[in-house]
mmCIF file of C-alpha atoms in Angstrom:
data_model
loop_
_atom_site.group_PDB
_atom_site.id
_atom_site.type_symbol
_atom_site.label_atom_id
_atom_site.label_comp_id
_atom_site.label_asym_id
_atom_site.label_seq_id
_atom_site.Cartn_x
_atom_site.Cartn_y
_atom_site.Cartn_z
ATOM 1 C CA UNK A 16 2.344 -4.774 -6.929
ATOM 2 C CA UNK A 17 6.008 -3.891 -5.889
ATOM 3 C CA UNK A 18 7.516 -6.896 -8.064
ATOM 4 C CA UNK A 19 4.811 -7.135 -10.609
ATOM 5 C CA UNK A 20 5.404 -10.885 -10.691
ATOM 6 C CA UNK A 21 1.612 -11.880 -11.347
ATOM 7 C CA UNK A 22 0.709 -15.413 -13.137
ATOM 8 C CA UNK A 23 -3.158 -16.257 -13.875
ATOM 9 C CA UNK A 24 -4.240 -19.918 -14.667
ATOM 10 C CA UNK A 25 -7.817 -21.589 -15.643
ATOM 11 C CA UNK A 26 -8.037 -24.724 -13.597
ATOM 12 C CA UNK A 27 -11.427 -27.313 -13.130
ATOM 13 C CA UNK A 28 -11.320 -28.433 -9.766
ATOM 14 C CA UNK A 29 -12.694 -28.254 -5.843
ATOM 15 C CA UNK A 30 -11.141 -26.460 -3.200
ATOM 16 C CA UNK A 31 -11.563 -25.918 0.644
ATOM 17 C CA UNK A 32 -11.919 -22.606 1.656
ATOM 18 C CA UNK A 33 -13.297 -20.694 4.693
ATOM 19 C CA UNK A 34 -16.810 -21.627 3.993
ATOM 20 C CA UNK A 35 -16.100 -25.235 3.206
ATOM 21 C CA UNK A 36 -16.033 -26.817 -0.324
ATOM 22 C CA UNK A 37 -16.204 -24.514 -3.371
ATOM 23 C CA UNK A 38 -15.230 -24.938 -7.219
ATOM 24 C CA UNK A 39 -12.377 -23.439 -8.045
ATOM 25 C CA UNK A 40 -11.540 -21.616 -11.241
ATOM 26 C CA UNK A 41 -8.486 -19.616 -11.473
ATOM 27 C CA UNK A 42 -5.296 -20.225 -9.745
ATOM 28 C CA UNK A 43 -3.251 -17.206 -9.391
ATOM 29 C CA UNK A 44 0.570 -17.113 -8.890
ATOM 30 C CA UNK A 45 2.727 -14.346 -7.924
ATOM 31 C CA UNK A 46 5.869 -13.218 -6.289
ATOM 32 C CA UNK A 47 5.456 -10.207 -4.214
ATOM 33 C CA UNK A 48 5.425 -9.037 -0.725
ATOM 34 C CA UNK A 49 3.177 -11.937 1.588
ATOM 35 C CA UNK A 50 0.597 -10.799 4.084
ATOM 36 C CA UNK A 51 1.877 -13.590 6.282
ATOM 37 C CA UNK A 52 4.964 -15.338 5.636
ATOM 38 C CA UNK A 53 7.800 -13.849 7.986
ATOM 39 C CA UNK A 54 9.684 -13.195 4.430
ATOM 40 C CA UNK A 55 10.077 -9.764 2.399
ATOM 41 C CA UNK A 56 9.157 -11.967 -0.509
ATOM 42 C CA UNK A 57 7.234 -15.070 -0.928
ATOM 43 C CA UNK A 58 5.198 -16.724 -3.886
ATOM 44 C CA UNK A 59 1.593 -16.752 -3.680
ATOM 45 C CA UNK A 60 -0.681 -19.101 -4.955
ATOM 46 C CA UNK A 61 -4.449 -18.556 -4.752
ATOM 47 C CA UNK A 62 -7.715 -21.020 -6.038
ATOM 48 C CA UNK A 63 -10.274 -18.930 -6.306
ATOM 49 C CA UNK A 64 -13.252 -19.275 -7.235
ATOM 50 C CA UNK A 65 -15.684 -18.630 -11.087
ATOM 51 C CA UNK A 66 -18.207 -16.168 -9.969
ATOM 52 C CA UNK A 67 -16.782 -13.550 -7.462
ATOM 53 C CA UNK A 68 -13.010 -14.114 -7.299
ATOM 54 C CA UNK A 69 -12.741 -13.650 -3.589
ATOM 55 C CA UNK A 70 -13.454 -17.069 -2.007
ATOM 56 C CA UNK A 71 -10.019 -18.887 -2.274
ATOM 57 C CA UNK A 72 -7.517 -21.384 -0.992
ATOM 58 C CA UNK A 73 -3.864 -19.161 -0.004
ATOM 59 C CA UNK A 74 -0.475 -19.968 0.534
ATOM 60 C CA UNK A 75 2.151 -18.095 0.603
ATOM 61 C CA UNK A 76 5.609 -20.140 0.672
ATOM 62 C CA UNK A 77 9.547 -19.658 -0.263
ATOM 63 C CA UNK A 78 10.546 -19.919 -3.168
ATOM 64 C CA UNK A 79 12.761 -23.232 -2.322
ATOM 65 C CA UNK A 80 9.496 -24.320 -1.528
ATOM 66 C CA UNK A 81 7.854 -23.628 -4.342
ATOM 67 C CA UNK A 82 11.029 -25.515 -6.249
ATOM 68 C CA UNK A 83 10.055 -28.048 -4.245
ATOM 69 C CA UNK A 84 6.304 -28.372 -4.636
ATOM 70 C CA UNK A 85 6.838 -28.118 -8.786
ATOM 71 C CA UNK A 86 8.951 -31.222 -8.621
ATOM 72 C CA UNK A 87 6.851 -32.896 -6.863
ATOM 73 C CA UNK A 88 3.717 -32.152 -9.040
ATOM 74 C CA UNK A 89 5.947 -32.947 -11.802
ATOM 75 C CA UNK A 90 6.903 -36.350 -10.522
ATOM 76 C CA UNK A 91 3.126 -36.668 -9.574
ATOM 77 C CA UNK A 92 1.828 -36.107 -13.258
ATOM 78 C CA UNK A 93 4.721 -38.095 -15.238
ATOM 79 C CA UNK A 94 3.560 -41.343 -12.737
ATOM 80 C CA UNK A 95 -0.177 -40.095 -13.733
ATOM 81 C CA UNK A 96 0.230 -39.912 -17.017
ATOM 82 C CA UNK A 97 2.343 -43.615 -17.181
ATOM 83 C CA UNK A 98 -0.695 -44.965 -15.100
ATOM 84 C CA UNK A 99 -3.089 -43.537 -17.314
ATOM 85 C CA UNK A 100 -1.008 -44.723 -20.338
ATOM 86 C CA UNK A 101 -0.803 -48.459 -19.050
ATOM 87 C CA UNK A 102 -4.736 -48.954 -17.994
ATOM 88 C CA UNK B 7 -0.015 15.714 22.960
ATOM 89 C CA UNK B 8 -2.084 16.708 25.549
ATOM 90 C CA UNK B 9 -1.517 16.648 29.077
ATOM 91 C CA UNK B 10 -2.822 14.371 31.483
ATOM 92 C CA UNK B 11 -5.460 16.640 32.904
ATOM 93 C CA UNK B 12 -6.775 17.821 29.650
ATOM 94 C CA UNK B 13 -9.494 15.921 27.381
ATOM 95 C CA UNK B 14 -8.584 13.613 25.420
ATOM 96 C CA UNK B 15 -10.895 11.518 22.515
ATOM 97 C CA UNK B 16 -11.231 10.585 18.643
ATOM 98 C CA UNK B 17 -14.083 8.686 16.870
ATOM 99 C CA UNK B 18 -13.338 6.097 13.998
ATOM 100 C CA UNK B 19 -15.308 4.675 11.718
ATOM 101 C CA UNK B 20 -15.882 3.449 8.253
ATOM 102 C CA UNK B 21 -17.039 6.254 5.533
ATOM 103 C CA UNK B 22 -18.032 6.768 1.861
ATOM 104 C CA UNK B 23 -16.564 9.364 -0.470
ATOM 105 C CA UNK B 24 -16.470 10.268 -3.781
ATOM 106 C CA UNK B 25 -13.399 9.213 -5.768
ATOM 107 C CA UNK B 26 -12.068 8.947 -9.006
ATOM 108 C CA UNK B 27 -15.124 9.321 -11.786
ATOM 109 C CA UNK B 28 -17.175 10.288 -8.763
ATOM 110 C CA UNK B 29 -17.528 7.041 -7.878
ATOM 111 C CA UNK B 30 -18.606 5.902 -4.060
ATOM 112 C CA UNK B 31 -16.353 4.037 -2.224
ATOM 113 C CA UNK B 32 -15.221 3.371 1.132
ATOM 114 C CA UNK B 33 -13.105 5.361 3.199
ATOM 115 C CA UNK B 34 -11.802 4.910 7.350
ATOM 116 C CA UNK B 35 -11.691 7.966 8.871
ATOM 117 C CA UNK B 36 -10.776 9.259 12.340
ATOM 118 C CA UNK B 37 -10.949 12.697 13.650
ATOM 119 C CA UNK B 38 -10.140 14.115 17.143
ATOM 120 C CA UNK B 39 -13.199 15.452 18.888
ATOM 121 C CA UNK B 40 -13.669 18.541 19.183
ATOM 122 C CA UNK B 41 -14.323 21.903 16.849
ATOM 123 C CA UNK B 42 -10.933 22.206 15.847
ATOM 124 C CA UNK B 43 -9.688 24.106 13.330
ATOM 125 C CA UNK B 44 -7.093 20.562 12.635
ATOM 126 C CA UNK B 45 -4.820 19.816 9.873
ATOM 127 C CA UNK B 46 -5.825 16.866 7.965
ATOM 128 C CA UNK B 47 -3.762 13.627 6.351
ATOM 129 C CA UNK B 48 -4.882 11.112 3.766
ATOM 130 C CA UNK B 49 -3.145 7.806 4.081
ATOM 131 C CA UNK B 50 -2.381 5.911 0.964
ATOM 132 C CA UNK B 51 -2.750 1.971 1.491
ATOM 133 C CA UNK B 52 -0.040 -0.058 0.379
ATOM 134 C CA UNK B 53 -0.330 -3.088 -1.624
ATOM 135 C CA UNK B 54 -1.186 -5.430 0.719
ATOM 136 C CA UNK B 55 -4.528 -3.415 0.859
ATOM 137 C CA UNK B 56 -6.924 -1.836 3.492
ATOM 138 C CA UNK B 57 -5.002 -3.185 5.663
ATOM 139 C CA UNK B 58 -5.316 -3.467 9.634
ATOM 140 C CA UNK B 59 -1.723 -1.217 10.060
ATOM 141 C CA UNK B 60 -3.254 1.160 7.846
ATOM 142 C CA UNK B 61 -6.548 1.598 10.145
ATOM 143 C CA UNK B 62 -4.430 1.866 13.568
ATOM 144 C CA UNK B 63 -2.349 4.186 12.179
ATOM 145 C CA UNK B 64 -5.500 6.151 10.587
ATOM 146 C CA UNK B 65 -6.576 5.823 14.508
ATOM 147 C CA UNK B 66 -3.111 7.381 15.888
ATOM 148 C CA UNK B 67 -2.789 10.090 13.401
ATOM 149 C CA UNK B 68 -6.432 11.165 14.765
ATOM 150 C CA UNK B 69 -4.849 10.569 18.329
ATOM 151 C CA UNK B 70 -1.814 13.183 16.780
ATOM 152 C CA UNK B 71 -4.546 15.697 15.920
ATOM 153 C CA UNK B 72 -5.148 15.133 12.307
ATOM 154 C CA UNK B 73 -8.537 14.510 10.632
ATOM 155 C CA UNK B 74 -7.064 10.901 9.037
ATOM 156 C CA UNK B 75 -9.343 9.856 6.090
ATOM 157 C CA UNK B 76 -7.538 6.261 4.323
ATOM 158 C CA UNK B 77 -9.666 5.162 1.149
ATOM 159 C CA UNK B 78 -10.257 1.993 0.581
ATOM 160 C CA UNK B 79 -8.316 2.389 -3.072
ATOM 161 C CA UNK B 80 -9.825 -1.555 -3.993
ATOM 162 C CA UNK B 81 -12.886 -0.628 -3.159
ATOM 163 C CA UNK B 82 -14.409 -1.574 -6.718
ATOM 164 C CA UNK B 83 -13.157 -4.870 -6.915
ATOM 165 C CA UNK B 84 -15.434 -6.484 -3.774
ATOM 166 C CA UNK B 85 -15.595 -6.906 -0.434
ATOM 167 C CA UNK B 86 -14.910 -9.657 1.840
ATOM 168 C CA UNK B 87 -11.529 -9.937 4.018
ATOM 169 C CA UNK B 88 -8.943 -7.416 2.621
ATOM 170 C CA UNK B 89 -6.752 -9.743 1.878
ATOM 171 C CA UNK B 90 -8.524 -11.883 -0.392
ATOM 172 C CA UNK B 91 -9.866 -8.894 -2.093
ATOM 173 C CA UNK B 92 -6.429 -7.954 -2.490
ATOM 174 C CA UNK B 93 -5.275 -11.368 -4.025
ATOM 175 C CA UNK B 94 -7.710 -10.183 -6.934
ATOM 176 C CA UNK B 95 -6.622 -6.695 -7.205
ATOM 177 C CA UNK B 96 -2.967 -8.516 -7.822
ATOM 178 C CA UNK B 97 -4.134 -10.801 -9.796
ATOM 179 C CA UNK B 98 -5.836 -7.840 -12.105
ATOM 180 C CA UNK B 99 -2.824 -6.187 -11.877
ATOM 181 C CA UNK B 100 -3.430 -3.729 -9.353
ATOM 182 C CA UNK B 101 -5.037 -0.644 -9.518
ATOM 183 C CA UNK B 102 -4.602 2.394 -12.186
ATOM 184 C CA UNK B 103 -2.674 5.191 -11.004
ATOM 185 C CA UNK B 104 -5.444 7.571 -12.322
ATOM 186 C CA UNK B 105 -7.784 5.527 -10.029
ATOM 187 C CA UNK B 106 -5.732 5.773 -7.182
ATOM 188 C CA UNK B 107 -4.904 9.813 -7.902
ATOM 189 C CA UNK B 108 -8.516 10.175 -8.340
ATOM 190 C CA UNK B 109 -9.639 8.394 -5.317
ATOM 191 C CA UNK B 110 -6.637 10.564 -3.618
ATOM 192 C CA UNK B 111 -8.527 13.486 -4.915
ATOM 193 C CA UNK B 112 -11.494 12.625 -3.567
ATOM 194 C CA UNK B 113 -10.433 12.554 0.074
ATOM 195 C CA UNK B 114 -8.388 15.762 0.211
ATOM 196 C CA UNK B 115 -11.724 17.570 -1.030
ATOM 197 C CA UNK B 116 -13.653 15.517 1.664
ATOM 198 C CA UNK B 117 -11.440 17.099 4.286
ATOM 199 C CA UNK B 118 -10.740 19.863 3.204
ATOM 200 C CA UNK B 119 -14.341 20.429 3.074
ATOM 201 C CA UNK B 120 -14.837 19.753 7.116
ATOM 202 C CA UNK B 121 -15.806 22.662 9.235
ATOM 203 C CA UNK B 122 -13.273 21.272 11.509
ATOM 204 C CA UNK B 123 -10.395 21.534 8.805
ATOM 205 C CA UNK B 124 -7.468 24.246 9.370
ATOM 206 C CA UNK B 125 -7.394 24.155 5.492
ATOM 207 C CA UNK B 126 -3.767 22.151 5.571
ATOM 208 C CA UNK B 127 -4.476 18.615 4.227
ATOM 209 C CA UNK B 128 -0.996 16.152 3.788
ATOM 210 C CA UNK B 129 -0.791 12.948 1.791
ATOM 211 C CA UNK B 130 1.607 9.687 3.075
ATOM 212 C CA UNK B 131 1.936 6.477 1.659
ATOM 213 C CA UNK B 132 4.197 3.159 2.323
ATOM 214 C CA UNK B 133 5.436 0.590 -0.249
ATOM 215 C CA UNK B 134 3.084 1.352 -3.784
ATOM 216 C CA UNK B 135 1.191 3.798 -1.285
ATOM 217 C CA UNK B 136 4.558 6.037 -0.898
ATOM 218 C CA UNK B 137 4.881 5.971 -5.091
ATOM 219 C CA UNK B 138 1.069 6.736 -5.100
ATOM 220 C CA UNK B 139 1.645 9.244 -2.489
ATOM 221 C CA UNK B 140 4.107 11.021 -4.728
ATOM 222 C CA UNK B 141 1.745 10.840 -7.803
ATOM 223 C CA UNK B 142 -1.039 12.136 -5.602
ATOM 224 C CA UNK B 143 1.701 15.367 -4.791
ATOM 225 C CA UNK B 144 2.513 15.848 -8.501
ATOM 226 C CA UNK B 145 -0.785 15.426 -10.481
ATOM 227 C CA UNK B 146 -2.810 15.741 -7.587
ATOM 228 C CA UNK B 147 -4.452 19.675 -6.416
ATOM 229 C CA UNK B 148 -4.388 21.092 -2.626
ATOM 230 C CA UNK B 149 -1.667 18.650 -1.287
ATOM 231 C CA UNK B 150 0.321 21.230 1.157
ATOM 232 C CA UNK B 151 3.051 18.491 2.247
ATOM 233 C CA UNK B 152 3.703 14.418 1.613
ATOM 234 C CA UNK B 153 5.942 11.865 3.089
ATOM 235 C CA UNK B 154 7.054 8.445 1.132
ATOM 236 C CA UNK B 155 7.594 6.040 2.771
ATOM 237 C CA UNK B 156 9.813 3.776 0.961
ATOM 238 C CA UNK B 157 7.299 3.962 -2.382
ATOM 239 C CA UNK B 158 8.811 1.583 -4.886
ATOM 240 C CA UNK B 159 8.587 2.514 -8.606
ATOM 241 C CA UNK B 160 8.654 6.334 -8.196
ATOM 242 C CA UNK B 161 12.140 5.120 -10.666
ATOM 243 C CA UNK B 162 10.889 3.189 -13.237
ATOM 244 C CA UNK B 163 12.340 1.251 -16.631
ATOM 245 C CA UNK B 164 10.647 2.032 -19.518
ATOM 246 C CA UNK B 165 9.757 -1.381 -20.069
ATOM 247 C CA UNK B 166 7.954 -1.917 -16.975
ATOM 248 C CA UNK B 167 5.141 0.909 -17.454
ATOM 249 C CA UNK B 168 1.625 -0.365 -18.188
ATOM 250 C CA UNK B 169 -1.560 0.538 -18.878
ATOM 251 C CA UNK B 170 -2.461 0.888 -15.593
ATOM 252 C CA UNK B 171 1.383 3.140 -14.952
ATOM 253 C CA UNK B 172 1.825 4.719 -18.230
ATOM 254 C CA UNK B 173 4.240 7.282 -16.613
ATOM 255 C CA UNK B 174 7.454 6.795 -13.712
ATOM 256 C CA UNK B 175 6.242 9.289 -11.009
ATOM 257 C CA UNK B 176 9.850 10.385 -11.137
ATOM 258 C CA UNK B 177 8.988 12.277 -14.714
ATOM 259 C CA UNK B 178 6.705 14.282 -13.068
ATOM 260 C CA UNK B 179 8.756 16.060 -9.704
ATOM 261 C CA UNK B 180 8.690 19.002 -11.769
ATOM 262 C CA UNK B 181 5.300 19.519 -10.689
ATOM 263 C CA UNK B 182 5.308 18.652 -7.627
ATOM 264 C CA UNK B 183 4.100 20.764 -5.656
ATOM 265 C CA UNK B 184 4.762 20.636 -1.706
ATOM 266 C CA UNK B 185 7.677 19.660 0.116
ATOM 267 C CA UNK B 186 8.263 16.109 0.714
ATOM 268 C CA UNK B 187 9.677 13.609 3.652
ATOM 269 C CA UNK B 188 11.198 10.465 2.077
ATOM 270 C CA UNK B 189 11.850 8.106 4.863
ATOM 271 C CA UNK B 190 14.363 4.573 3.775
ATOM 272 C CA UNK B 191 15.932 1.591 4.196
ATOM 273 C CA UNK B 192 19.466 1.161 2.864
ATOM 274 C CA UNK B 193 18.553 -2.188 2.229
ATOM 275 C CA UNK B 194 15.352 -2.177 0.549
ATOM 276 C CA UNK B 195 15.200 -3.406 -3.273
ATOM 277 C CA UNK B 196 12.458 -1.506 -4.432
ATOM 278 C CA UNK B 197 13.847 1.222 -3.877
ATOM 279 C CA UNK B 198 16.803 0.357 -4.463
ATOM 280 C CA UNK B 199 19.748 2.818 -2.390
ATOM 281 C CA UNK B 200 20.595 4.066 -6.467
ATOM 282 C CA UNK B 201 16.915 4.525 -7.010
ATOM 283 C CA UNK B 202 16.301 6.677 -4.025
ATOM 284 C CA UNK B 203 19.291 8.678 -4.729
ATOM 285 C CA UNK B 204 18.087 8.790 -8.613
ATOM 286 C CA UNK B 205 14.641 10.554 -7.120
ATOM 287 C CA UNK B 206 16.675 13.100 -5.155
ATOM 288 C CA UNK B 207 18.942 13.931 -7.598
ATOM 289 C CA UNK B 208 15.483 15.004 -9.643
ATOM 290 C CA UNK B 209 13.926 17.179 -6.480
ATOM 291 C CA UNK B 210 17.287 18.781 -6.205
ATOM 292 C CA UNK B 211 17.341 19.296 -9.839
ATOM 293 C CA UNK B 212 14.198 20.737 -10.124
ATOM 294 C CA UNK B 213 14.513 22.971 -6.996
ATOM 295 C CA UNK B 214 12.105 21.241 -4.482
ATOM 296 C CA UNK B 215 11.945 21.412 -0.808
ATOM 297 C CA UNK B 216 12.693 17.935 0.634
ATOM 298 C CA UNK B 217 14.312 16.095 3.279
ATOM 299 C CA UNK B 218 15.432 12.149 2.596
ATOM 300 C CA UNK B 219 16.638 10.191 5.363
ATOM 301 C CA UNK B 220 18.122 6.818 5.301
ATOM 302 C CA UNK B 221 18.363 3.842 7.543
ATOM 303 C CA UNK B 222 21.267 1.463 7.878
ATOM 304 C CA UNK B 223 20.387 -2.204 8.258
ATOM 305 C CA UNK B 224 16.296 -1.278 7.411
ATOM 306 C CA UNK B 225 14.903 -3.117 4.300
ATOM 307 C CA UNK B 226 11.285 -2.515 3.018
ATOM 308 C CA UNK B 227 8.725 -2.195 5.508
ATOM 309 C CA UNK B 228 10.770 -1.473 8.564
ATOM 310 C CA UNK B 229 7.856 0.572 10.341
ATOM 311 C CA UNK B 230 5.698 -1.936 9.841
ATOM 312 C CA UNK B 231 5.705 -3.660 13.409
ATOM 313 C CA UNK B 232 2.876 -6.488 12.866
ATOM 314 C CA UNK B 233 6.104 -7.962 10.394
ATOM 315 C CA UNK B 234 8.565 -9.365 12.478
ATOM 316 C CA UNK B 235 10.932 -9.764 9.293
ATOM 317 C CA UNK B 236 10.907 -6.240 8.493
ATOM 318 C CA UNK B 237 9.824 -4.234 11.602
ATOM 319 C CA UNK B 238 13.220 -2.244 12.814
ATOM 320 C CA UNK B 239 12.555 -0.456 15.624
ATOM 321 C CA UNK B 240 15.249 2.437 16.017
ATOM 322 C CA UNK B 241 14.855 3.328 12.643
ATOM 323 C CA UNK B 242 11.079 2.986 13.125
ATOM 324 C CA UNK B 243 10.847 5.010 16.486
ATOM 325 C CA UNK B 244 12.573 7.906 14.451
ATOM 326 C CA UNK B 245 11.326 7.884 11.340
ATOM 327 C CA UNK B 246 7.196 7.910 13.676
ATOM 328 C CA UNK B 247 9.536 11.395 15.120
ATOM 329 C CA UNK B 248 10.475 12.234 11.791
ATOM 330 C CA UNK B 249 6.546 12.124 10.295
ATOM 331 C CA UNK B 250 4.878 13.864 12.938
ATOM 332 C CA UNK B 251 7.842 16.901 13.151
ATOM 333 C CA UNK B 252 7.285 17.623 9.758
ATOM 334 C CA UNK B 253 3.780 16.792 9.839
ATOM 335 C CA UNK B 254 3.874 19.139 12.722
ATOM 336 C CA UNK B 255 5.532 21.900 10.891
ATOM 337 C CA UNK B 256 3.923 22.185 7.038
ATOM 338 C CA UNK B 257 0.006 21.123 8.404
ATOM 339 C CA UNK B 258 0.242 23.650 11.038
#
């Protein structure tokens, strides 16, 4: 925990894992050191599962790419949320 | 190292101590062969957990002549692959340092408690393992030398203590209580140059035998050599020298 940049989330959702389809209750988000990323520092973001917290979807990107993916999930929702508004 | 026409061999495998609260958890260990008496090393895991560096370097310490015992310090949390086991020890927050200084414990008295043992047992850590290391040295009993390995946090703010690291290891060099190898990059941010210098500034202070040694153009991680990014190898090549001279000379 060099950075101690650690985010926890409840989410509802599925995610695909190692063993195939799971549900997925927690999404954690951090900043620290990445076991694979060729980067000192990368944020993490894990889906992991209700019951034993160690099944779980990983990625571990830059943080331009995590810029990135938050606009894009922001764009995403504001056109969900106009759909949902208009139907 | 031996020669070529002398017997060589080591045996690895996975263990289970007692650690903190007496609890049982996993350990690797790997000893030479043989009746000894050998000096023995417990290797603090970093943050990225029981790692695979930390196992083949648990093997090569064996291969130096040390009985090498590395606890698996998230053992309580599960088990599956270590690093998804570690994604929930960060998520938790990590691990408490009296956890890890008990689990530290744990393993010096397991080899320390060897027929084989010369009675010498040293402690070395990398990256939260190094500041562990160092807490392990200070609070820790029957610790007869420790290297740090770049060990962020040993300086800490006041408002980044937690429940879990109620105290900056820094506070307590007055007890520590073997000498120490501290092994840098220049470039590393955790510790930062000023935070490394901050730290020896205290040993100095408080009389303590210790030898620092810094590396120009190394960040955090530099003997790690399964990390492309950080892996440097002249600094790495020397500081491997560096660990098994002094190693060498306080175990013996």
């Amino acid at each position: 925990m060099c950075t101690n940049i650690m985010h926890t989330t409840t989410i509802e959702g599925m995610g695909k894992g190692a063993k195939g389809w799971f549900p997925v209750a927690q999404a954690y988000v951090s900043y620290d050191h990445p076991m694979n990323l060729a980067a000192e520092h990368a944020v993490g973001i894990d889906f992991v599962d209700r019951v034993t917290g160690l099944e779980r979807v990983a990625v571990e990107i830059t943080l331009d790419s995590a810029r990135s993916l938050v606009a894009a999930l922001q764009t995403a929702l504001a056109k969900a949320d106009e759909w949902e508004a208009s139907t | 190292m031996p020669n070529t026409d002398e017997y060589e061999g080591i045996i690895a495998e996975t263990t289970v101590i007692r650690g903190h609260n007496g609890d049982a958890i996993h350990a690797y260990f790997a000893r030479p062969l043989g009746a000894g008496p050998f000096p023995a090393v417990v290797l603090v895991h970093h943050m990225p957990g029981w790692s695979d560096w930390y196992k083949e370097i648990t093997r090569n310490f064996a291969a130096h002549g040390y009985l090498t015992l590395t606890p698996d310090l998230y053992c309580r949390t599960g088990h599956g692959q270590w690093g998804d086991v570690t994604a929930r020890v960060r998520a938790e927050g990590g691990v408490s340092d009296d956890q890890v200084v008990g689990d530290a414990q744990g393993a010096i008295d397991f080899l320390r408690s060897l027929p084989t043992s010369n009675g010498k047992v040293g402690v070395m850590g990398s990256c939260s393992g190094g500041r562990h290391a160092y807490l392990v040295a200070t609070r820790g009993t029957g610790v007869d030398a420790v290297i740090d390995l770049w060990g962020g946090g040993v300086v800490m703010k006041p408002e980044d203590l937690t429940e879990k690291r109620p105290v900056a290891p820094i506070d307590y060099t007055p007890q520590l209580q073997c000498p120490i190898l501290g092994l840098f990059g220049l470039e590393d941010r955790a510790p930062t140059a000023e935070q490394v210098d901050q730290h020896e500034a205290a040993l100095k202070a408080a009389g303590k035998e210790y030898e620092f040694h810094r590396y120009e153009g190394a960040a955090h991680g530099f003997m790690y050599h399964h990390a492309p990014q950080a892996y440097r190898a002249a600094a790495a090549v020397d500081a491997w020298s560096k660990v098994w001279d002094f190693f060498g000379r306080k175990l013996a």
